[in-house]
XYZ file of C-alpha atoms in Angstrom:
666
model
C 145.405 122.866 101.712
C 142.681 124.854 100.168
C 143.004 126.699 96.790
C 141.079 129.653 98.341
C 142.989 133.207 97.464
C 144.363 134.016 100.801
C 146.224 137.080 99.725
C 142.828 138.472 98.380
C 141.313 137.655 101.980
C 144.423 139.494 103.569
C 143.938 142.510 101.488
C 140.161 142.669 102.495
C 141.006 142.174 106.212
C 143.575 144.708 106.104
C 141.060 147.244 104.588
C 138.411 146.332 107.198
C 140.816 146.586 110.027
C 141.976 150.096 108.729
C 138.094 151.371 108.422
C 137.667 150.174 111.877
C 140.899 151.695 113.176
C 140.064 155.239 111.359
C 136.522 155.056 113.363
C 138.545 154.402 116.478
C 141.021 157.274 116.410
C 138.260 159.753 115.596
C 136.293 158.678 118.461
C 139.302 158.262 121.021
C 138.970 161.499 122.985
C 135.077 161.836 122.600
C 132.842 161.034 125.531
C 131.354 157.359 124.901
C 128.170 155.458 125.614
C 129.432 152.608 127.705
C 127.330 149.558 128.339
C 128.143 146.951 130.897
C 128.465 143.148 130.082
C 129.291 142.206 133.421
C 130.960 143.968 136.519
C 133.916 145.369 134.825
C 133.509 144.161 131.453
C 132.049 146.941 129.061
C 131.441 147.781 125.715
C 131.225 151.223 123.712
C 129.253 152.349 120.848
C 132.762 152.351 118.843
C 133.137 148.648 119.560
C 129.529 148.207 117.907
C 130.273 150.716 115.102
C 133.852 149.131 114.386
C 132.193 145.568 114.010
C 129.741 146.531 111.557
C 132.141 148.232 109.420
C 134.358 145.150 109.441
C 131.623 142.819 108.872
C 130.168 145.065 105.803
C 133.601 144.998 104.424
C 134.199 141.206 104.748
C 130.575 140.673 103.404
C 130.959 142.717 100.192
C 133.904 140.338 99.254
C 132.979 137.092 100.845
C 129.208 137.124 101.315
C 128.639 133.538 101.944
C 131.522 133.225 104.818
C 130.226 132.896 108.299
C 131.190 135.462 111.140
C 132.319 134.817 114.741
C 132.329 138.230 116.384
C 132.886 139.477 120.183
C 129.938 141.907 120.073
C 127.822 139.168 118.384
C 127.457 140.382 114.692
C 126.582 138.320 111.773
C 127.067 134.587 111.973
C 125.771 132.967 109.263
C 126.596 129.076 109.245
C 129.483 128.027 106.788
C 131.437 125.428 108.211
C 134.525 125.985 105.693
C 135.179 129.635 106.101
C 134.823 131.668 109.289
C 135.846 135.012 110.096
C 136.777 135.452 113.674
C 136.686 139.080 114.849
C 137.523 141.568 117.711
C 136.619 144.651 116.574
C 138.217 146.565 119.442
C 140.371 144.429 121.550
C 141.344 146.940 124.792
C 137.945 148.174 125.106
C 138.749 149.490 128.562
C 141.876 151.010 127.460
C 139.984 152.700 124.857
C 137.276 153.942 127.051
C 139.730 155.575 129.401
C 141.735 157.090 126.482
C 144.823 154.955 126.981
C 146.101 154.400 123.427
C 146.740 150.975 123.553
C 144.136 148.860 121.543
C 143.746 146.953 118.432
C 141.461 145.289 115.684
C 141.892 141.537 115.337
C 140.547 139.577 112.320
C 141.375 136.001 111.396
C 140.033 133.751 108.671
C 139.591 130.302 109.846
C 139.139 127.804 106.763
C 138.097 124.079 107.415
C 138.936 124.788 111.159
C 142.513 126.041 110.658
C 143.392 129.755 110.533
C 144.988 130.750 107.340
C 144.666 134.638 107.564
C 145.442 136.909 110.306
C 145.410 140.739 110.742
C 146.125 142.718 113.953
C 145.927 146.470 113.512
C 146.940 148.894 116.297
C 145.484 152.269 115.112
C 147.235 154.683 117.594
C 150.922 153.333 116.339
C 149.493 152.785 112.526
C 150.884 149.368 113.149
C 149.499 146.543 110.778
C 150.559 143.170 111.700
C 149.643 140.401 108.723
C 150.325 136.784 108.260
C 149.165 134.158 105.797
C 150.070 130.487 106.987
C 153.235 129.326 105.426
C 154.255 132.724 104.089
C 155.778 134.568 107.053
C 154.576 137.330 109.414
C 154.897 141.120 108.796
C 154.752 144.599 110.213
C 153.641 147.283 107.617
C 155.163 145.246 104.977
C 158.627 144.231 106.553
C 158.899 140.557 107.754
C 159.362 140.184 111.303
C 160.934 137.487 113.595
C 160.742 136.580 117.096
C 163.481 137.659 119.562
C 166.370 135.162 120.024
C 166.520 135.716 123.865
C 167.303 131.965 125.331
C 166.964 132.618 129.127
C 163.593 133.247 130.969
C 165.530 135.590 133.182
C 166.728 137.757 130.598
C 163.022 138.089 129.038
C 160.014 140.496 129.124
C 156.746 139.067 129.494
C 153.262 139.988 129.017
C 150.032 138.744 130.324
C 146.345 139.941 131.216
C 143.635 139.221 133.521
C 140.267 138.124 132.792
C 137.238 140.298 133.483
C 135.633 138.037 136.083
C 139.056 137.787 137.855
C 137.455 138.430 141.041
C 135.297 135.271 140.723
C 137.948 132.757 139.431
C 139.820 130.388 141.672
C 142.730 130.359 139.099
C 142.910 134.287 138.358
C 146.647 134.505 137.167
C 147.666 136.197 140.364
C 149.835 133.155 141.645
C 151.084 132.772 138.033
C 152.214 136.523 137.790
C 154.234 136.299 140.926
C 156.063 133.180 139.888
C 156.938 134.704 136.610
C 157.781 138.069 138.210
C 160.678 136.342 140.347
C 162.048 134.534 137.183
C 162.084 137.123 134.315
C 163.452 140.496 133.530
C 159.955 142.309 133.588
C 156.594 141.767 133.055
C 154.339 144.134 130.844
C 150.282 144.322 131.038
C 149.191 146.406 127.948
C 145.574 145.268 128.273
C 144.971 143.655 124.833
C 145.943 140.253 123.964
C 146.167 140.853 120.354
C 148.764 143.264 121.038
C 150.487 141.236 123.515
C 150.704 138.333 120.544
C 151.910 140.476 118.000
C 154.405 142.132 120.243
C 155.896 138.543 120.954
C 155.986 137.943 117.121
C 158.034 141.153 116.342
C 160.376 140.409 119.540
C 159.172 143.366 121.852
C 158.186 140.797 124.494
C 159.563 137.127 124.516
C 156.543 135.386 125.840
C 152.957 135.973 126.621
C 150.519 133.807 128.976
C 146.981 134.269 129.708
C 143.713 132.267 130.631
C 140.107 132.467 129.883
C 140.400 134.159 126.442
C 137.986 133.532 123.674
C 138.651 132.851 120.099
C 138.342 136.485 118.774
C 141.281 137.326 121.229
C 143.642 134.984 119.853
C 142.614 133.855 116.310
C 144.726 136.223 114.345
C 147.714 136.658 116.896
C 148.486 133.080 117.123
C 149.001 132.798 113.411
C 151.143 135.857 113.458
C 153.436 134.544 116.269
C 153.717 131.058 114.396
C 154.570 132.833 111.161
C 157.387 134.793 112.853
C 159.093 131.690 114.018
C 157.323 131.514 117.324
C 155.711 128.612 119.383
C 152.149 128.531 120.814
C 150.533 126.093 123.122
C 148.240 125.701 126.051
C 149.639 125.652 129.569
C 149.752 121.823 129.537
C 152.138 122.207 126.169
C 149.510 120.459 124.096
C 148.547 121.955 120.785
C 146.780 125.318 120.994
C 142.804 125.341 120.301
C 141.046 128.764 119.938
C 138.453 127.542 122.763
C 141.037 125.739 124.935
C 141.159 128.442 127.617
C 144.601 128.827 128.282
C 147.648 130.034 126.008
C 151.427 130.137 125.969
C 152.914 132.260 123.276
C 156.805 132.628 122.894
C 159.954 132.903 121.011
C 160.407 128.874 121.490
C 163.541 129.411 123.533
C 161.707 129.969 126.631
C 158.616 127.903 125.916
C 159.530 124.852 127.904
C 160.601 127.019 131.032
C 157.114 128.853 130.730
C 155.335 125.853 130.788
C 157.286 124.564 133.876
C 156.503 128.000 135.806
C 152.701 127.720 134.991
C 152.622 124.003 136.260
C 154.804 124.499 139.237
C 151.986 124.495 141.678
C 149.895 121.820 139.642
C 146.624 124.001 139.719
C 145.751 123.620 136.146
C 144.464 119.838 136.136
C 147.496 118.110 135.746
C 148.456 115.135 137.718
C 150.022 116.301 140.833
C 153.411 114.743 141.629
C 155.001 114.226 145.137
C 157.053 117.246 145.430
C 154.029 119.540 144.838
C 152.840 118.251 147.920
C 156.066 119.552 149.770
C 155.710 122.620 147.917
C 152.254 123.375 149.237
C 153.226 122.612 152.761
C 155.984 125.201 152.631
C 153.868 127.615 151.125
C 150.400 127.459 152.894
C 149.459 130.855 151.366
C 148.701 129.008 147.863
C 145.934 127.344 149.616
C 144.141 130.597 149.935
C 144.173 131.110 146.283
C 143.407 127.422 145.475
C 140.800 126.354 148.318
C 140.202 123.003 146.148
C 143.639 122.111 145.934
C 143.445 119.824 148.804
C 140.470 117.729 147.364
C 142.857 117.506 144.127
C 145.552 115.868 146.659
C 143.000 113.021 148.056
C 143.151 110.570 145.257
C 146.918 110.366 145.959
C 146.387 109.340 149.386
C 146.525 105.520 148.105
C 150.147 106.136 148.234
C 151.028 106.180 152.068
C 154.217 108.157 151.829
C 152.146 110.978 149.815
C 149.336 110.488 152.279
C 151.673 111.342 155.097
C 153.024 114.325 153.473
C 149.463 115.764 152.844
C 148.323 115.239 156.685
C 151.837 116.958 157.428
C 150.738 119.912 154.967
C 147.506 119.992 156.531
C 148.564 120.521 160.066
C 151.346 123.036 158.796
C 148.735 124.845 156.867
C 146.322 125.437 159.805
C 149.258 126.379 162.145
C 150.480 128.793 159.489
C 147.272 130.317 159.055
C 146.647 130.892 162.462
C 150.357 132.689 163.449
C 149.653 134.619 160.052
C 146.129 135.807 161.110
C 147.682 137.589 164.121
C 150.347 139.479 162.116
C 148.022 140.108 159.234
C 145.686 142.570 161.371
C 148.446 144.864 162.398
C 150.238 144.681 159.048
C 146.995 145.630 156.979
C 146.499 148.598 159.133
C 150.285 149.746 158.177
C 149.945 148.607 154.261
C 146.844 150.836 153.842
C 148.590 153.719 155.182
C 151.666 153.047 153.119
C 149.341 152.602 150.127
C 147.712 155.831 150.570
C 151.054 157.883 151.218
C 152.472 156.015 148.093
C 149.474 156.391 145.858
C 150.620 159.917 144.361
C 154.168 158.577 143.907
C 153.061 155.530 141.931
C 151.079 157.881 139.724
C 154.066 160.038 139.149
C 155.997 156.967 138.366
C 153.855 155.630 135.668
C 153.754 159.053 133.985
C 157.644 158.984 133.832
C 157.728 155.623 132.611
C 155.471 156.440 129.787
C 157.800 159.102 128.843
C 160.708 156.715 128.857
C 158.820 154.370 126.646
C 158.335 157.127 124.181
C 161.834 158.018 123.802
C 163.540 156.978 120.349
C 167.179 158.011 121.252
C 169.666 158.034 124.049
C 170.024 161.851 124.321
C 166.173 162.175 124.204
C 165.523 159.363 127.020
C 167.998 160.888 129.251
C 166.880 164.489 128.850
C 163.101 163.846 128.900
C 163.552 161.574 132.134
C 165.395 164.476 134.084
C 162.887 167.088 132.847
C 159.660 164.879 133.872
C 161.240 164.036 137.187
C 161.578 167.673 137.857
C 158.065 168.311 136.622
C 156.369 165.595 138.800
C 158.489 165.791 141.853
C 158.223 169.399 143.201
C 161.445 171.202 144.242
C 163.657 168.266 143.087
C 166.278 168.481 140.738
C 167.409 165.663 138.592
C 170.712 164.916 136.659
C 171.938 161.481 135.366
C 175.517 160.560 134.859
C 176.430 158.052 132.384
C 179.466 156.254 131.284
C 180.968 156.869 127.709
C 181.647 152.979 127.653
C 178.011 151.999 128.508
C 176.685 148.524 127.632
C 177.991 145.031 126.502
C 175.577 144.026 123.855
C 176.698 140.641 123.569
C 179.839 138.023 123.530
C 181.147 139.265 120.332
C 180.286 142.818 120.216
C 182.244 145.957 121.377
C 181.009 148.656 123.673
C 178.403 150.894 121.898
C 179.505 154.639 122.526
C 177.147 157.173 123.808
C 176.743 160.223 121.722
C 178.212 163.405 122.813
C 175.131 165.397 122.285
C 173.316 165.632 125.456
C 171.548 168.330 127.377
C 174.417 169.612 129.534
C 171.831 170.905 132.303
C 170.691 167.243 132.865
C 173.437 164.912 131.518
C 177.054 164.425 132.776
C 179.206 162.137 130.737
C 182.022 160.231 132.828
C 184.583 157.810 130.773
C 183.863 155.074 133.050
C 182.592 153.917 136.519
C 186.259 154.674 137.914
C 186.148 158.139 137.006
C 182.844 158.816 139.063
C 183.507 160.163 142.505
C 181.412 157.567 144.273
C 181.274 153.718 144.685
C 177.944 151.873 145.296
C 177.951 148.497 147.416
C 175.629 145.768 146.063
C 174.141 148.281 143.850
C 172.474 150.186 146.720
C 171.722 154.035 146.532
C 173.794 156.383 148.376
C 171.823 158.884 150.393
C 173.349 161.825 152.008
C 170.559 163.300 154.268
C 172.616 166.379 155.113
C 175.615 168.252 153.324
C 178.143 170.462 154.565
C 179.481 171.148 151.261
C 178.469 170.459 147.631
C 179.332 166.759 146.327
C 182.013 166.562 144.018
C 180.736 166.575 140.371
C 177.087 165.867 141.204
C 174.565 168.202 140.293
C 177.101 170.977 139.649
C 175.152 172.448 136.505
C 172.285 173.391 138.755
C 174.314 176.257 140.544
C 172.002 175.551 143.601
C 172.653 174.595 147.154
C 171.310 171.281 148.366
C 170.258 170.096 151.790
C 170.038 166.665 150.646
C 170.716 164.193 147.529
C 170.293 160.679 146.650
C 172.549 158.951 143.904
C 170.909 155.814 142.501
C 172.807 153.319 140.603
C 171.738 152.632 136.899
C 172.110 148.984 136.143
C 171.537 147.202 133.003
C 172.374 143.464 132.462
C 173.985 143.602 135.787
C 176.623 146.351 134.403
C 176.828 149.420 136.198
C 176.260 152.104 133.706
C 175.703 155.176 135.335
C 173.736 157.192 138.245
C 170.549 158.908 138.689
C 171.089 161.775 141.031
C 168.422 163.807 142.932
C 168.769 166.825 144.828
C 166.454 168.844 147.033
C 167.076 172.184 148.795
C 165.871 170.937 152.278
C 167.846 168.710 154.549
C 166.573 165.013 155.407
C 164.209 164.859 152.153
C 165.755 161.713 151.280
C 166.152 158.826 153.498
C 165.776 155.444 153.716
C 162.037 153.693 153.407
C 160.719 157.307 152.189
C 159.857 156.664 148.693
C 163.475 155.480 147.916
C 161.964 151.972 146.823
C 160.053 154.155 144.097
C 163.094 155.702 143.123
C 165.133 152.594 142.777
C 162.435 151.080 140.475
C 162.712 154.299 138.453
C 166.495 153.742 137.954
C 166.018 150.201 137.074
C 163.570 151.025 134.323
C 165.982 153.792 132.930
C 168.474 151.028 132.781
C 166.357 148.715 130.856
C 165.134 151.285 128.518
C 168.854 152.285 127.663
C 169.418 149.020 127.117
C 166.359 148.693 124.734
C 167.548 151.695 122.891
C 171.267 150.797 122.548
C 170.207 147.320 121.641
C 167.885 148.549 118.776
C 170.851 150.957 117.236
C 173.564 148.336 117.497
C 171.134 146.008 116.079
C 170.555 148.041 113.097
C 174.208 148.482 112.717
C 174.806 144.863 112.643
C 172.282 143.580 110.537
C 172.051 146.258 107.790
C 174.630 146.772 105.048
C 175.813 150.375 104.884
C 176.450 150.565 101.205
C 172.947 149.168 99.856
C 170.801 149.322 102.772
C 170.009 145.888 102.331
C 170.212 143.206 105.409
C 173.606 141.721 105.704
C 174.998 137.911 105.791
C 174.689 138.130 109.657
C 170.923 138.669 109.473
C 170.660 135.951 107.051
C 172.451 133.644 109.327
C 169.840 134.063 111.942
C 166.925 134.127 109.531
C 167.657 131.056 107.727
C 166.986 128.917 111.122
C 163.553 130.137 111.594
C 162.926 129.712 107.930
C 163.871 126.241 107.636
C 162.235 125.161 110.887
C 158.903 126.625 109.139
C 159.304 125.203 106.004
C 159.730 121.788 107.965
C 156.783 122.466 110.237
C 154.155 123.198 107.290
C 156.137 121.096 104.701
C 156.625 123.823 101.982
C 159.499 124.598 99.927
C 162.265 126.950 100.532
C 164.763 128.227 98.042
C 168.175 130.039 98.288
C 169.819 132.071 95.300
C 173.302 133.244 95.609
C 174.197 135.978 92.804
C 177.316 137.141 92.092
C 178.235 140.138 89.486
C 180.773 138.476 87.174
C 184.127 140.206 86.660
C 183.655 142.778 89.480
C 187.320 143.174 89.886
C 187.650 144.421 86.502
C 184.644 146.948 86.536
C 186.331 148.421 89.521
C 189.701 148.778 87.718
C 188.127 150.203 84.466
C 185.521 152.417 86.342
C 186.804 153.323 89.685
C 185.852 152.053 93.233
C 182.888 155.051 93.389
C 181.150 153.818 90.346
C 181.929 150.096 91.214
C 179.854 150.856 94.340
C 177.223 152.884 92.433
C 176.981 149.617 90.259
C 176.384 147.395 93.116
C 173.852 149.657 94.555
C 171.904 149.927 91.238
C 172.043 145.933 90.940
C 170.631 145.676 94.691
C 167.762 147.996 93.666
C 167.051 145.682 90.661
C 167.141 142.668 92.810
C 164.726 144.258 95.222
C 162.229 144.934 92.199
C 162.174 141.398 91.690
C 161.424 139.940 94.939
C 157.811 138.967 95.986
C 156.304 139.838 99.262
C 158.095 137.473 101.941
C 161.276 137.075 100.131
C 164.383 138.162 101.466
C 167.176 140.029 99.816
C 170.735 140.132 101.273
C 173.732 141.673 100.213
C 175.785 138.562 101.081
C 179.422 139.566 100.609
C 181.121 141.820 98.091
C 179.490 141.768 94.732
C 177.457 138.830 95.981
C 173.920 138.578 96.955
C 171.508 136.343 98.332
C 167.530 135.929 97.676
C 165.670 133.512 100.122
C 162.355 132.594 98.668
C 160.001 130.924 101.021
C 157.427 128.574 99.364
C 159.097 128.224 96.066
C 160.105 124.921 94.521
C 163.786 124.377 92.980
C 162.286 124.182 89.638
C 160.585 127.557 90.243
C 163.496 129.157 91.620
C 165.774 127.997 88.602
C 163.446 129.723 86.211
C 163.315 133.055 88.272
C 167.001 132.811 88.385
C 167.172 132.614 84.599
C 164.484 135.280 83.726
C 166.769 137.730 85.992
C 170.040 136.418 84.404
C 168.667 137.190 80.887
C 167.475 140.597 82.055
C 170.747 141.610 83.579
C 172.615 140.957 80.324
C 170.565 143.394 78.643
C 169.930 146.046 81.479
C 172.024 149.216 81.756
C 173.212 149.821 85.351
C 175.645 152.546 84.714
C 174.553 156.166 83.685
C 176.857 157.391 80.829
C 178.437 154.128 80.278
C 177.773 151.433 77.542
C 179.366 148.642 79.696
C 177.154 145.846 80.254
C 177.260 143.279 82.871
C 176.402 139.697 83.632
C 175.602 137.712 86.804
C 176.050 134.009 87.780
C 173.279 132.108 89.781
C 173.606 129.363 92.107
C 170.233 127.712 93.293
C 169.656 125.285 96.552
C 166.137 124.295 97.950
C 164.909 122.716 100.696
C 163.855 119.738 101.299
C 166.575 118.049 99.676
C 168.217 114.656 100.722
C 171.338 116.300 101.619
C 169.922 119.604 103.029
C 168.403 119.842 106.553
C 170.424 122.807 108.133
C 171.551 126.393 107.449
C 174.761 125.411 106.858
C 173.902 122.673 104.393
C 171.727 124.972 102.198
C 174.316 127.991 102.128
C 177.198 125.155 101.007
C 174.498 123.827 98.289
C 173.958 127.259 96.920
C 177.523 128.357 97.003
C 178.543 124.905 95.164
C 176.031 125.665 92.507
C 177.293 129.253 92.172
C 180.757 127.597 91.802
C 179.595 125.386 88.821
C 177.969 128.199 87.136
C 181.379 130.377 87.368
C 183.289 127.404 85.763
C 180.855 126.749 83.126
C 181.844 130.100 81.820
C 179.947 132.638 84.151
C 176.421 134.277 83.023
C 174.980 131.052 83.968
C 172.435 129.391 86.249
C 173.252 126.158 88.014
């Protein structure tokens, strides 16, 4: 490691990113001077201005450092220190006023990225990381998600600017993932994809043909958040390797397997790939060189036989497909034109959903937006009071009662809903002799046709999207219903995300002090120990217990006792470094997790706090003084290699401090 001051470098990089972000926000809605670097690869004057201000800011503090920037800024030769810059990642988004773009700045020291900054100006989100010190969003430490299955994961990806010219253009991989995960997002900026993987919005990200400035900062932030980054092959990531997978770690191997399923990434093809290609001849269209890759394996007679069979099947299949395609192409073009406007409306409604921050806001705003976008349509959502089961150990999360009565109807559960759905398929009433029971009754209108679409999340039926139209036969199978089903599915997923966030906050925060609780520490310790082991740095845990709290409660009363605990927590918060994690462990006991701190330094820190607490006045208007006992445990140690062992060691040390007469450090 180097003695270089990474903290100073981070401060300067943050300042540079904010200056560039201010330029970008100022020019967002203005007309831009656009220059084409390729058929669809563009650069604006804001890219160039942003790069200029970033380089000037960095050079003012580090004049001897070299620069690698997307738009070709200063590149003085310095093999030890190199700043890697993408001044505006997501230029196409920016030029079209789509507010999803970022500034990415990484510092490479002797070939290793030690500092990373990604700033998303439209959301004022500043992601930062120093190697070995964790990842942060606006100063709060972040971690990757703990979703363990690919099928439950939301992924992100992108497509290269020269996608039309590439044999491997990510389309097949996109299709393969789409069939195996919950959803795929395509924000259009790799730096955003990476940091949103780091903070748990996405479970994983993959892309090919990226440049060093696209990923330098982001990969450090993902790894510091506890994630995993590699090439498609699973090999260690290199800035210029051409392929990248970033994930929460749990789904990483599954992503590697999907990306290598058809053997088109310079891997040695296995025999089962031949069979796969024989049964999926359309892959040959996207990978015309795949047959040549199979030729070396003809030395194996059995494989050679499969290849010949594959070739025959391919030719026959293509001949038959050709006939169908001519007729189907005309139909598809007609459908595409017809549905183009519907798709545009769908995307607009989807953007409103993602902007919603609460369940009432989501349900009401979606209905209002549907009515605005689809002429003469009336929308309503029926939702069940007992909605989503968030996990095996949790209870149902109750929906708030404060709802828009014109758009939301609350049923106790699905048994009280007047209609049932078979295999989660929509119910269509093309004509109506009388109004439907309990459906769209608040509209006080007579409807000619109604469609009820089940809202499903995690395979759980949680409500319905109800649409009514004054004309008969407005809704029928195959007439835009697929888009409406997609919309209902997105509503379900968004409800899941919002309720998960609300429940998560309740689960991991202590209501009295606002600090994280023991449940959160249990999760975080796993990441921190893994990271300390990976980077070979120390990790210390201090358990802190207010002495004689029971007697204090008896003397002062429960209310003032609680006030004491709050004040004590505030004092400890002042004593934490950036990157430390303070927890209200249980009762009057607190825990302080300190990455990159040795046992010796942790003992000194604990002794300093112990002495200060003894002299500090925590209760207003009272002369009562308090004391605290401290138990310290550190990793690595011979008997500490897991979350359970470091907690046990700190607890044992705290017990010894109490046994020694309290107001001690052990």
